[in-house]
Coordinates of C-alpha atoms in Angstrom, one line a residue:
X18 CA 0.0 0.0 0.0
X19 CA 2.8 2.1 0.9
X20 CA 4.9 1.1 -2.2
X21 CA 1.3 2.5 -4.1
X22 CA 1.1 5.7 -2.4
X23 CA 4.8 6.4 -3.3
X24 CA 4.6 5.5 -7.2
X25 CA 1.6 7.5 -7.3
X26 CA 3.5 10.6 -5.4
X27 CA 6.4 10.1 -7.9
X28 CA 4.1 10.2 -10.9
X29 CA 2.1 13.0 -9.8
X30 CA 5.7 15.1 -9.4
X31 CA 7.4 13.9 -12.6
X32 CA 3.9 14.9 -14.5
X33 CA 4.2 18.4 -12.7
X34 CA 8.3 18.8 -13.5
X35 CA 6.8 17.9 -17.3
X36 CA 4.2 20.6 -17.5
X37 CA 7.0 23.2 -15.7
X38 CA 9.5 22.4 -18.6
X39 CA 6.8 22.8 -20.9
X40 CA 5.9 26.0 -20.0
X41 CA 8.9 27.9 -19.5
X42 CA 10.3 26.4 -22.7
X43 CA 12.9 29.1 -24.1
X44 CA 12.3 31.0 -27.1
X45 CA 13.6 29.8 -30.8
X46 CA 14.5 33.5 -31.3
X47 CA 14.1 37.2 -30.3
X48 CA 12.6 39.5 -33.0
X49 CA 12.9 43.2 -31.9
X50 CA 10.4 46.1 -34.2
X51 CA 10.5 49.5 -34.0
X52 CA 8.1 51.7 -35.3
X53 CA 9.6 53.1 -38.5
X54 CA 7.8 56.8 -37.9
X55 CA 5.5 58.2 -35.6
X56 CA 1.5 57.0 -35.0
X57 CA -1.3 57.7 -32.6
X58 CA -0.9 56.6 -29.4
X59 CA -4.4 56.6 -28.5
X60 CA -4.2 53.5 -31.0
X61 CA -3.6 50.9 -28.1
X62 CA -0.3 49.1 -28.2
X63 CA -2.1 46.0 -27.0
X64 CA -4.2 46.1 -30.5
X65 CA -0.6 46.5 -32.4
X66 CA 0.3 43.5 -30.5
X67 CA -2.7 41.3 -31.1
X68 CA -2.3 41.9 -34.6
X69 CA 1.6 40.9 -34.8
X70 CA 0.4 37.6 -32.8
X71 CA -2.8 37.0 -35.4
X72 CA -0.5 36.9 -38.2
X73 CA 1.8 34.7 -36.4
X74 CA -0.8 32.6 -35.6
X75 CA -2.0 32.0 -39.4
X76 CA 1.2 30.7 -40.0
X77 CA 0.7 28.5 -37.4
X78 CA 3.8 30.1 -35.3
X79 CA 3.7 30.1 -31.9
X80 CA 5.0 33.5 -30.5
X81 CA 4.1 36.5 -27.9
X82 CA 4.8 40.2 -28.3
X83 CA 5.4 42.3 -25.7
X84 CA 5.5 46.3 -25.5
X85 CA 9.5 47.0 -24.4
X86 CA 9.6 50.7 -24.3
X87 CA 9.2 52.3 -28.1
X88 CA 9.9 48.3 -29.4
X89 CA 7.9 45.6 -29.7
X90 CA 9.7 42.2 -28.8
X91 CA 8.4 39.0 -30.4
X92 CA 9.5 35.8 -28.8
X93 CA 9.0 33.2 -31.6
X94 CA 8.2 29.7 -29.2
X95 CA 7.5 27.2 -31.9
X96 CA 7.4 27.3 -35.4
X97 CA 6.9 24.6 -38.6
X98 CA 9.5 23.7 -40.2
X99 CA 7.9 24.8 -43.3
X100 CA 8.3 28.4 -42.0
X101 CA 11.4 30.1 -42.5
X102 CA 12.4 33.2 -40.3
X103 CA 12.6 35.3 -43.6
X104 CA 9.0 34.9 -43.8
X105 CA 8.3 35.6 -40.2
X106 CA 10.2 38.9 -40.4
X107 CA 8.5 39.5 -43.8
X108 CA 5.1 38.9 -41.7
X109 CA 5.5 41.4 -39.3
X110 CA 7.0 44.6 -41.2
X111 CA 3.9 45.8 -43.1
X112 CA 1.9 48.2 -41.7
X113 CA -1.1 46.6 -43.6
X114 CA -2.3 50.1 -44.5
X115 CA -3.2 50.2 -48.3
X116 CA -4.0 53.5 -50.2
X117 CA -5.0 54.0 -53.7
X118 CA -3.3 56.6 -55.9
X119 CA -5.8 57.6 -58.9
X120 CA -4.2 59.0 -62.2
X121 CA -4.7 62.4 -61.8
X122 CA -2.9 61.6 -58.3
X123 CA -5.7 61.9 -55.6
X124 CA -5.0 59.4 -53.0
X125 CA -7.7 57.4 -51.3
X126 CA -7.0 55.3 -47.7
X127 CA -8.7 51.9 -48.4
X128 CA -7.9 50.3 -45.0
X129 CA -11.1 50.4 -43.2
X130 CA -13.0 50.0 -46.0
X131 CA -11.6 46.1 -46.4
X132 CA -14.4 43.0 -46.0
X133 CA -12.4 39.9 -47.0
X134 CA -9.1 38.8 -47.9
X135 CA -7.8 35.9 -49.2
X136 CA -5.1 34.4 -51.3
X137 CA -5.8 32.7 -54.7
X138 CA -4.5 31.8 -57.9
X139 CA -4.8 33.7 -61.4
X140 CA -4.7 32.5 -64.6
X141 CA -2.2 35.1 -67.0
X142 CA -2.0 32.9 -69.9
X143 CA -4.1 30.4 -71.6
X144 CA -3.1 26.7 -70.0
X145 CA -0.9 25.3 -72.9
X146 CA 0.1 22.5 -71.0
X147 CA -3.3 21.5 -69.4
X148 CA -1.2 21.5 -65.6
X149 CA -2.1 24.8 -64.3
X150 CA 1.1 26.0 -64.8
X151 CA 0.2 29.3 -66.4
X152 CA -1.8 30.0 -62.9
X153 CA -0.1 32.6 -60.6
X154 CA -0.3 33.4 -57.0
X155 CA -2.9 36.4 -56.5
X156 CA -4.6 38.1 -53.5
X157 CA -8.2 39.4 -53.8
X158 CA -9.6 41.7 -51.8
X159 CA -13.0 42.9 -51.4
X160 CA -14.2 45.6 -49.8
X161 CA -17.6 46.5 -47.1
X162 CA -20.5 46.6 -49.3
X163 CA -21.6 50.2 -49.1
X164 CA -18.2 51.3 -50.2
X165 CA -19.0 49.1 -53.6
X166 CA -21.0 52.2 -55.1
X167 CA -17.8 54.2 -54.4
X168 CA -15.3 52.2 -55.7
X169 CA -17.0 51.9 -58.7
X170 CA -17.3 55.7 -58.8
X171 CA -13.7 55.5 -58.4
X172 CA -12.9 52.7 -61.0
X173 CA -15.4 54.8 -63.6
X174 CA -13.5 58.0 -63.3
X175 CA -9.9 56.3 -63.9
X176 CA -11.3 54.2 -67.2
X177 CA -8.1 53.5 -69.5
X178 CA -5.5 54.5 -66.9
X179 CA -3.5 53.9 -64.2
X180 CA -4.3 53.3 -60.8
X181 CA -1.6 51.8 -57.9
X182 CA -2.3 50.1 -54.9
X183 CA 0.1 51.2 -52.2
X184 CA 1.4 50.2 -49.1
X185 CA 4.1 51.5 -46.8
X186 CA 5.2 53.3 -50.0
X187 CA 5.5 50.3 -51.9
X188 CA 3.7 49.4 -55.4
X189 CA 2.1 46.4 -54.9
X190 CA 0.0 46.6 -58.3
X191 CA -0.8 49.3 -60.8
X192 CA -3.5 48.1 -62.9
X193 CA -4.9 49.6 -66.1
X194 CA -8.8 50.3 -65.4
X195 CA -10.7 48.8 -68.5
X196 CA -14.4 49.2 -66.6
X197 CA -15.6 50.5 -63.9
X198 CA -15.8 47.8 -61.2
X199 CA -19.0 47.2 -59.3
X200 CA -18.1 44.0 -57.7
X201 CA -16.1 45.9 -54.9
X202 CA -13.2 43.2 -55.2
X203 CA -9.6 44.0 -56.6
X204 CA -6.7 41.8 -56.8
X205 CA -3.2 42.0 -56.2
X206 CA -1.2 39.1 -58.8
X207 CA 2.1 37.6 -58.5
X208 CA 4.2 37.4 -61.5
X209 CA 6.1 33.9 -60.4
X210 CA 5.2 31.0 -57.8
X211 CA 8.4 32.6 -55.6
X212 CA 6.4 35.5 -55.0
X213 CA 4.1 33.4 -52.9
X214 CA 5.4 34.3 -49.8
X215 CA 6.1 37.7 -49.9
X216 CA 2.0 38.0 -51.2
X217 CA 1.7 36.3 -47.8
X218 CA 3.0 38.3 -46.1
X219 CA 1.2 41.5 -47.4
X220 CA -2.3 39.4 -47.0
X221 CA -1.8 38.8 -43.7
X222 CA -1.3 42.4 -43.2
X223 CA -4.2 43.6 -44.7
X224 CA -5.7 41.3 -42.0
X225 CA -4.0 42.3 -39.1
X226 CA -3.3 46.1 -39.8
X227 CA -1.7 48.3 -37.5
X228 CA -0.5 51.9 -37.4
X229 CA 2.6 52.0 -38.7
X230 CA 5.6 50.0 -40.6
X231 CA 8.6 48.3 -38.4
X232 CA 11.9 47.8 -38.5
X233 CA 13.6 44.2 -37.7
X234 CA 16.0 43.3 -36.0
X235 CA 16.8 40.0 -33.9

């Protein structure tokens, strides 16, 4: 009976040492971001942070940000090995704010006006081969519904010209408008399958926006 009580007693601890180790398991690696220009600080740091974790989390990375003065600190816990740090960083630098710049050069801010996101393939060129080659990473986006009528307002006034889709003062796409578009959807297109990732990155962005762009450093 004795001999019981004591097995038990020793099971019970070495499951408790287990859960211990499990919890204060060290970090893979330290990911420091600084805010690359000033932003509202009524726009709470613990939404900036939520946002850098919900990205991490769609790439199924373990992780938890912390506010370190002006930084933010990332402590990456567990990762795929699919997942490469390149990407990670690439994650968490975009701002996810997009503007569009019409032709005549008006700027419009589209990021609250954003519905749904989502990554997808387009096709570029007919499919010679019958493999889906000639099918191309992509990103569409739609927008709210009552900013549909505007967009297309938008779309109509820019017919046959240039419009670019902006973020953080990068091009991501500069279409030629050939109609106006009612469907409130755009898409962003990849010209090669190695641009996968870094559309990845911007998508998960423009799903977990926050004020401003960051600097890396680890």
């Amino acid at each position: 009976m004795n001999k019981s009580i004591l097995e038990t007693s020793l099971l019970c601890f070495s499951f408790m040492a287990l859960v211990l180790c499990s919890c204060s398991k060290k970090p893979q690696a330290i990911i420091e971001l600084t805010p690359v220009a000033d932003y509202d600080k009524s726009f709470a740091d613990k939404r900036i942070e939520q946002a850098l974790e919900g990205r991490l989390e769609e790439l199924h990375v373990k992780a938890e940000a912390t506010k370190e003065g002006d930084a933010i600190q990332v402590a990456i816990i567990e990762k795929p090995d699919s997942v490469d740090m390149t990407s990670v960083e690439d994650a968490l630098t975009w701002s996810g704010q997009l503007v569009l710049r019409e032709s005549q050069g008006d700027v419009v801010d589209l990021t609250n006006k954003i519905g749904d996101i989502k990554m997808t393939y387009c096709s570029v060129e007919p499919d010679v081969k019958g493999d889906g080659s000639n099918l191309k990473p992509a990103i569409d986006i739609t927008f709210i519904e009552n900013y549909h009528k505007t967009f297309s307002v938008i779309t109509g006034r820019n017919l046959l010209k240039t419009i670019e889709l902006v973020m953080d003062d990068s091009l991501l796409c500069a279409p030629v408008v050939l109609q106006s578009i009612d469907s409130g959807v755009i898409q962003i297109t990849g010209t090669s399958a190695a641009e996968n990732g870094k559309l990845n990155s911007i998508c998960l962005a423009i799903k977990h926006p926050i004020p401003v762009r960051m600097n890396v450093r680890k």
